[in-house]
Amino acid sequence: EPEVTQTPSHQVTQMGQEVILRCVPISNHLYFYWYRQILGQKVEFLVSFYNNEISEKSEIFDDQFSVERPDGSNFTLKIRSTKLEDSAMYFCASGSNGKNTGELFFGEGSRLTVL
Amino acid sequence: DAKTTQPNSMESNEEEPVHLPCNHSTISGTDYIHWYRQLPSQGPEYVIHGLTSNVNNRMASLAIAEDRKSSTLILHRATLRDAAVYYCILRSLTEGAGNQFYFGTGTSLTVIP
């Protein structure tokens, strides 16, 4: 069964450092998403991406965040200068359609720890 | 996005049916009702979705009230592997691409052996 894969599974970084989280969505999917989940809290929407551009972003997704689909297979989330509060599990998701009927497939997540 | 209300937690005995309720009194006519679950230390996983009619798949059944203001996810025989947080989410039909949806706090289901 096709799946969304994410790397790294866990990254530890110092505050102020740049971090790139990588995702390989399911190959024929066109819609891509990043969500995050701070420990013990709910899953929060960050950004959605379609046709090589951001289609929507939340208030969390400020100028420190960026997304890219550099080579047609990877979908990356970059945090330019990490803060302690960026420590969370980051989930990538993809979908074959952007309609309200479509299901999203989530990866296993990348745990980011900012020290 | 329209809001959903779910109990914070529920318990079930193994091999018994589980009915997980969700209220969505402000649902609009084009909102689909989706259910996802999140097993411990994993990403969310699609369970089922529907619009008006009851739906069945290999994982669960979804019973939707006639007025669509509430729905119930039914696990026919709970197993230990079903212990997870279950999210009831309304997915709106909006212009443009994305149609991302928003997770609430969900119902944490404990399955007792």
Tab-separated table of C-alpha atoms in Angstrom:
chain	number	residue	atom	x	y	z
A	1	GLU	CA	0.000	0.000	0.000
A	2	PRO	CA	1.420	3.431	-0.927
A	3	GLU	CA	2.410	5.604	1.972
A	4	VAL	CA	3.730	9.021	2.870
A	5	THR	CA	7.267	8.857	4.198
A	6	GLN	CA	8.984	11.465	6.326
A	7	THR	CA	12.595	12.068	7.295
A	8	PRO	CA	14.160	12.449	9.743
A	9	SER	CA	12.075	10.609	12.300
A	10	HIS	CA	13.671	12.692	15.048
A	11	GLN	CA	15.854	15.779	14.892
A	12	VAL	CA	17.438	17.634	17.755
A	13	THR	CA	18.656	21.146	17.049
A	14	GLN	CA	19.842	24.229	18.841
A	15	MET	CA	17.657	27.294	19.037
A	16	GLY	CA	18.292	29.604	16.092
A	17	GLN	CA	19.385	26.853	13.724
A	18	GLU	CA	17.694	26.105	10.423
A	19	VAL	CA	15.858	22.821	10.055
A	20	ILE	CA	14.501	21.093	6.965
A	21	LEU	CA	11.934	18.349	7.316
A	22	ARG	CA	11.396	16.146	4.299
A	23	CYS	CA	8.386	14.294	3.036
A	24	VAL	CA	7.781	12.012	0.082
A	25	PRO	CA	4.044	12.120	-0.661
A	26	ILE	CA	2.172	9.363	-2.445
A	27	SER	CA	3.272	9.540	-6.061
A	28	ASN	CA	0.064	10.488	-7.874
A	29	HIS	CA	-1.127	12.945	-5.232
A	30	LEU	CA	-1.394	16.625	-6.035
A	31	TYR	CA	-2.262	18.221	-2.693
A	32	PHE	CA	0.239	18.460	0.109
A	33	TYR	CA	-0.001	19.577	3.698
A	34	TRP	CA	2.001	20.121	6.825
A	35	TYR	CA	0.492	19.797	10.277
A	36	ARG	CA	2.163	19.901	13.651
A	37	GLN	CA	1.332	18.513	17.075
A	38	ILE	CA	2.928	19.872	20.212
A	39	LEU	CA	3.198	17.148	22.850
A	40	GLY	CA	-0.166	16.546	24.489
A	41	GLN	CA	-1.997	19.001	22.258
A	42	LYS	CA	-4.147	18.756	19.169
A	43	VAL	CA	-3.015	18.413	15.582
A	44	GLU	CA	-2.683	21.915	14.081
A	45	PHE	CA	-2.827	22.860	10.415
A	46	LEU	CA	0.212	24.744	9.113
A	47	VAL	CA	0.038	24.971	5.346
A	48	SER	CA	-1.415	23.440	2.216
A	49	PHE	CA	0.312	23.344	-1.165
A	50	TYR	CA	-1.017	22.735	-4.628
A	51	ASN	CA	0.250	23.407	-8.146
A	52	ASN	CA	3.595	24.574	-6.794
A	53	GLU	CA	2.217	27.237	-4.563
A	54	ILE	CA	0.786	27.689	-1.109
A	55	SER	CA	-3.004	27.500	-1.194
A	56	GLU	CA	-3.588	28.307	2.458
A	57	LYS	CA	-1.558	28.830	5.588
A	58	SER	CA	-2.410	29.243	9.241
A	59	GLU	CA	-1.310	31.950	11.670
A	60	ILE	CA	1.379	29.590	12.913
A	61	PHE	CA	3.019	29.537	9.491
A	62	ASP	CA	4.881	32.829	9.795
A	63	ASP	CA	7.927	34.135	7.940
A	64	GLN	CA	10.160	31.625	9.687
A	65	PHE	CA	8.471	28.794	7.800
A	66	SER	CA	8.644	27.929	4.124
A	67	VAL	CA	7.673	24.977	1.969
A	68	GLU	CA	9.023	23.715	-1.282
A	69	ARG	CA	8.577	20.899	-3.733
A	70	PRO	CA	12.041	21.030	-5.261
A	71	ASP	CA	12.087	18.002	-7.517
A	72	GLY	CA	8.558	16.750	-8.087
A	73	SER	CA	8.794	14.062	-5.450
A	74	ASN	CA	9.946	15.631	-2.189
A	75	PHE	CA	7.937	18.152	-0.216
A	76	THR	CA	9.917	20.024	2.387
A	77	LEU	CA	9.199	22.228	5.368
A	78	LYS	CA	11.953	24.638	6.364
A	79	ILE	CA	12.120	26.461	9.650
A	80	ARG	CA	14.612	29.257	9.224
A	81	SER	CA	15.554	30.008	12.810
A	82	THR	CA	14.100	27.546	15.267
A	83	LYS	CA	12.596	28.585	18.576
A	84	LEU	CA	11.977	26.486	21.656
A	85	GLU	CA	8.252	26.546	20.925
A	86	ASP	CA	8.808	24.910	17.538
A	87	SER	CA	9.436	21.633	19.353
A	88	ALA	CA	6.680	19.369	18.119
A	89	MET	CA	5.817	16.431	15.912
A	90	TYR	CA	5.457	17.559	12.321
A	91	PHE	CA	3.178	15.563	10.039
A	92	CYS	CA	3.157	15.680	6.275
A	93	ALA	CA	0.003	14.641	4.438
A	94	SER	CA	-1.012	14.263	0.824
A	95	GLY	CA	-4.266	13.822	-1.043
A	96	SER	CA	-5.296	12.973	-4.566
A	97	ASN	CA	-7.955	15.642	-4.685
A	98	GLY	CA	-8.646	18.845	-2.849
A	99	LYS	CA	-12.354	18.369	-2.584
A	100	ASN	CA	-14.286	17.936	0.599
A	101	THR	CA	-14.706	14.248	-0.211
A	102	GLY	CA	-11.031	13.400	-0.396
A	103	GLU	CA	-9.092	11.608	2.282
A	104	LEU	CA	-5.654	12.645	3.439
A	105	PHE	CA	-2.805	10.232	3.958
A	106	PHE	CA	-0.445	11.171	6.767
A	107	GLY	CA	3.150	10.230	7.348
A	108	GLU	CA	4.481	8.898	10.618
A	109	GLY	CA	5.823	12.315	11.544
A	110	SER	CA	9.144	13.980	12.265
A	111	ARG	CA	9.803	14.831	15.864
A	112	LEU	CA	11.655	18.131	16.257
A	113	THR	CA	13.304	18.964	19.551
A	114	VAL	CA	14.713	22.470	19.905
A	115	LEU	CA	17.145	22.973	22.767
B	1	ASP	CA	-14.881	25.773	9.582
B	2	ALA	CA	-17.901	24.392	11.344
B	3	LYS	CA	-17.186	23.156	14.850
B	4	THR	CA	-17.601	19.635	16.184
B	5	THR	CA	-18.076	18.504	19.767
B	6	GLN	CA	-16.923	15.130	21.030
B	7	PRO	CA	-16.546	13.599	24.487
B	8	ASN	CA	-12.970	13.845	25.740
B	9	SER	CA	-12.702	10.146	26.504
B	10	MET	CA	-14.553	6.843	26.337
B	11	GLU	CA	-13.879	3.295	27.419
B	12	SER	CA	-14.895	0.036	25.849
B	13	ASN	CA	-14.369	-3.605	26.605
B	14	GLU	CA	-12.481	-5.608	24.040
B	15	GLU	CA	-14.661	-7.345	21.430
B	16	GLU	CA	-17.670	-5.182	22.234
B	17	PRO	CA	-19.138	-2.529	19.920
B	18	VAL	CA	-18.180	1.093	20.443
B	19	HIS	CA	-20.307	4.093	19.526
B	20	LEU	CA	-18.361	7.340	19.335
B	21	PRO	CA	-20.652	10.375	19.128
B	22	CYS	CA	-20.048	13.725	17.470
B	23	ASN	CA	-22.211	16.825	17.456
B	24	HIS	CA	-21.976	19.300	14.599
B	25	SER	CA	-25.042	21.481	14.887
B	26	THR	CA	-23.667	24.229	12.595
B	27	ILE	CA	-22.912	21.898	9.705
B	28	SER	CA	-23.624	23.310	6.264
B	29	GLY	CA	-25.183	21.477	3.355
B	30	THR	CA	-21.899	20.825	1.561
B	31	ASP	CA	-19.834	19.774	4.579
B	32	TYR	CA	-18.681	16.197	4.575
B	33	ILE	CA	-18.238	14.424	7.895
B	34	HIS	CA	-14.841	12.787	8.170
B	35	TRP	CA	-13.440	10.590	10.903
B	36	TYR	CA	-9.760	10.098	11.476
B	37	ARG	CA	-7.945	8.378	14.268
B	38	GLN	CA	-4.491	8.718	15.731
B	39	LEU	CA	-2.879	5.695	17.276
B	40	PRO	CA	-0.201	6.377	19.912
B	41	SER	CA	2.969	7.847	18.398
B	42	GLN	CA	1.583	7.735	14.857
B	43	GLY	CA	0.148	10.145	12.335
B	44	PRO	CA	-3.591	10.518	11.857
B	45	GLU	CA	-5.253	7.787	9.822
B	46	TYR	CA	-8.412	8.037	7.722
B	47	VAL	CA	-11.321	5.990	9.019
B	48	ILE	CA	-14.463	6.907	7.101
B	49	HIS	CA	-16.466	9.805	5.710
B	50	GLY	CA	-20.005	10.545	4.610
B	51	LEU	CA	-22.474	13.242	3.630
B	52	THR	CA	-26.021	12.144	4.408
B	53	SER	CA	-26.385	8.395	4.172
B	54	ASN	CA	-24.913	5.893	6.570
B	55	VAL	CA	-21.610	4.476	5.368
B	56	ASN	CA	-19.796	1.219	5.988
B	57	ASN	CA	-16.239	0.187	5.262
B	58	ARG	CA	-13.841	-2.447	6.518
B	59	MET	CA	-12.843	-0.354	9.516
B	60	ALA	CA	-16.100	1.091	10.789
B	61	SER	CA	-19.611	2.343	10.141
B	62	LEU	CA	-20.780	5.927	10.157
B	63	ALA	CA	-24.323	6.701	11.191
B	64	ILE	CA	-25.473	10.213	10.289
B	65	ALA	CA	-28.545	11.764	11.852
B	66	GLU	CA	-31.333	12.749	9.512
B	67	ASP	CA	-30.814	16.450	10.279
B	68	ARG	CA	-27.019	15.943	9.962
B	69	LYS	CA	-26.417	17.745	13.228
B	70	SER	CA	-24.783	14.705	14.744
B	71	SER	CA	-23.091	11.498	13.721
B	72	THR	CA	-21.791	8.340	15.346
B	73	LEU	CA	-18.749	6.308	14.464
B	74	ILE	CA	-19.361	2.642	15.167
B	75	LEU	CA	-16.581	0.153	15.713
B	76	HIS	CA	-18.335	-3.186	15.593
B	77	ARG	CA	-15.868	-5.136	17.699
B	78	ALA	CA	-13.261	-3.132	19.533
B	79	THR	CA	-9.776	-4.559	19.623
B	80	LEU	CA	-6.791	-3.375	21.628
B	81	ARG	CA	-5.416	-1.915	18.409
B	82	ASP	CA	-8.423	0.420	18.234
B	83	ALA	CA	-7.206	2.361	21.262
B	84	ALA	CA	-6.609	5.789	19.785
B	85	VAL	CA	-7.830	9.369	19.638
B	86	TYR	CA	-10.778	9.616	17.242
B	87	TYR	CA	-11.407	12.896	15.471
B	88	CYS	CA	-14.679	13.956	13.923
B	89	ILE	CA	-13.975	16.650	11.330
B	90	LEU	CA	-16.156	18.621	8.967
B	91	ARG	CA	-14.582	19.218	5.584
B	92	SER	CA	-16.037	22.204	3.803
B	93	LEU	CA	-16.366	22.736	0.090
B	94	THR	CA	-14.474	25.936	-0.512
B	95	GLU	CA	-13.248	27.672	-3.594
B	96	GLY	CA	-9.771	26.917	-4.758
B	97	ALA	CA	-7.450	24.116	-3.894
B	98	GLY	CA	-6.584	22.613	-0.577
B	99	ASN	CA	-9.717	22.051	1.427
B	100	GLN	CA	-7.536	21.306	4.385
B	101	PHE	CA	-9.353	20.503	7.538
B	102	TYR	CA	-8.903	21.260	11.160
B	103	PHE	CA	-8.593	18.794	13.998
B	104	GLY	CA	-10.346	19.280	17.311
B	105	THR	CA	-9.374	17.564	20.535
B	106	GLY	CA	-11.101	14.301	19.641
B	107	THR	CA	-12.202	11.384	21.810
B	108	SER	CA	-9.546	9.255	23.445
B	109	LEU	CA	-10.772	5.667	23.309
B	110	THR	CA	-9.456	3.183	25.846
B	111	VAL	CA	-10.069	-0.490	25.125
B	112	ILE	CA	-10.091	-2.698	28.183
B	113	PRO	CA	-8.889	-6.288	27.738
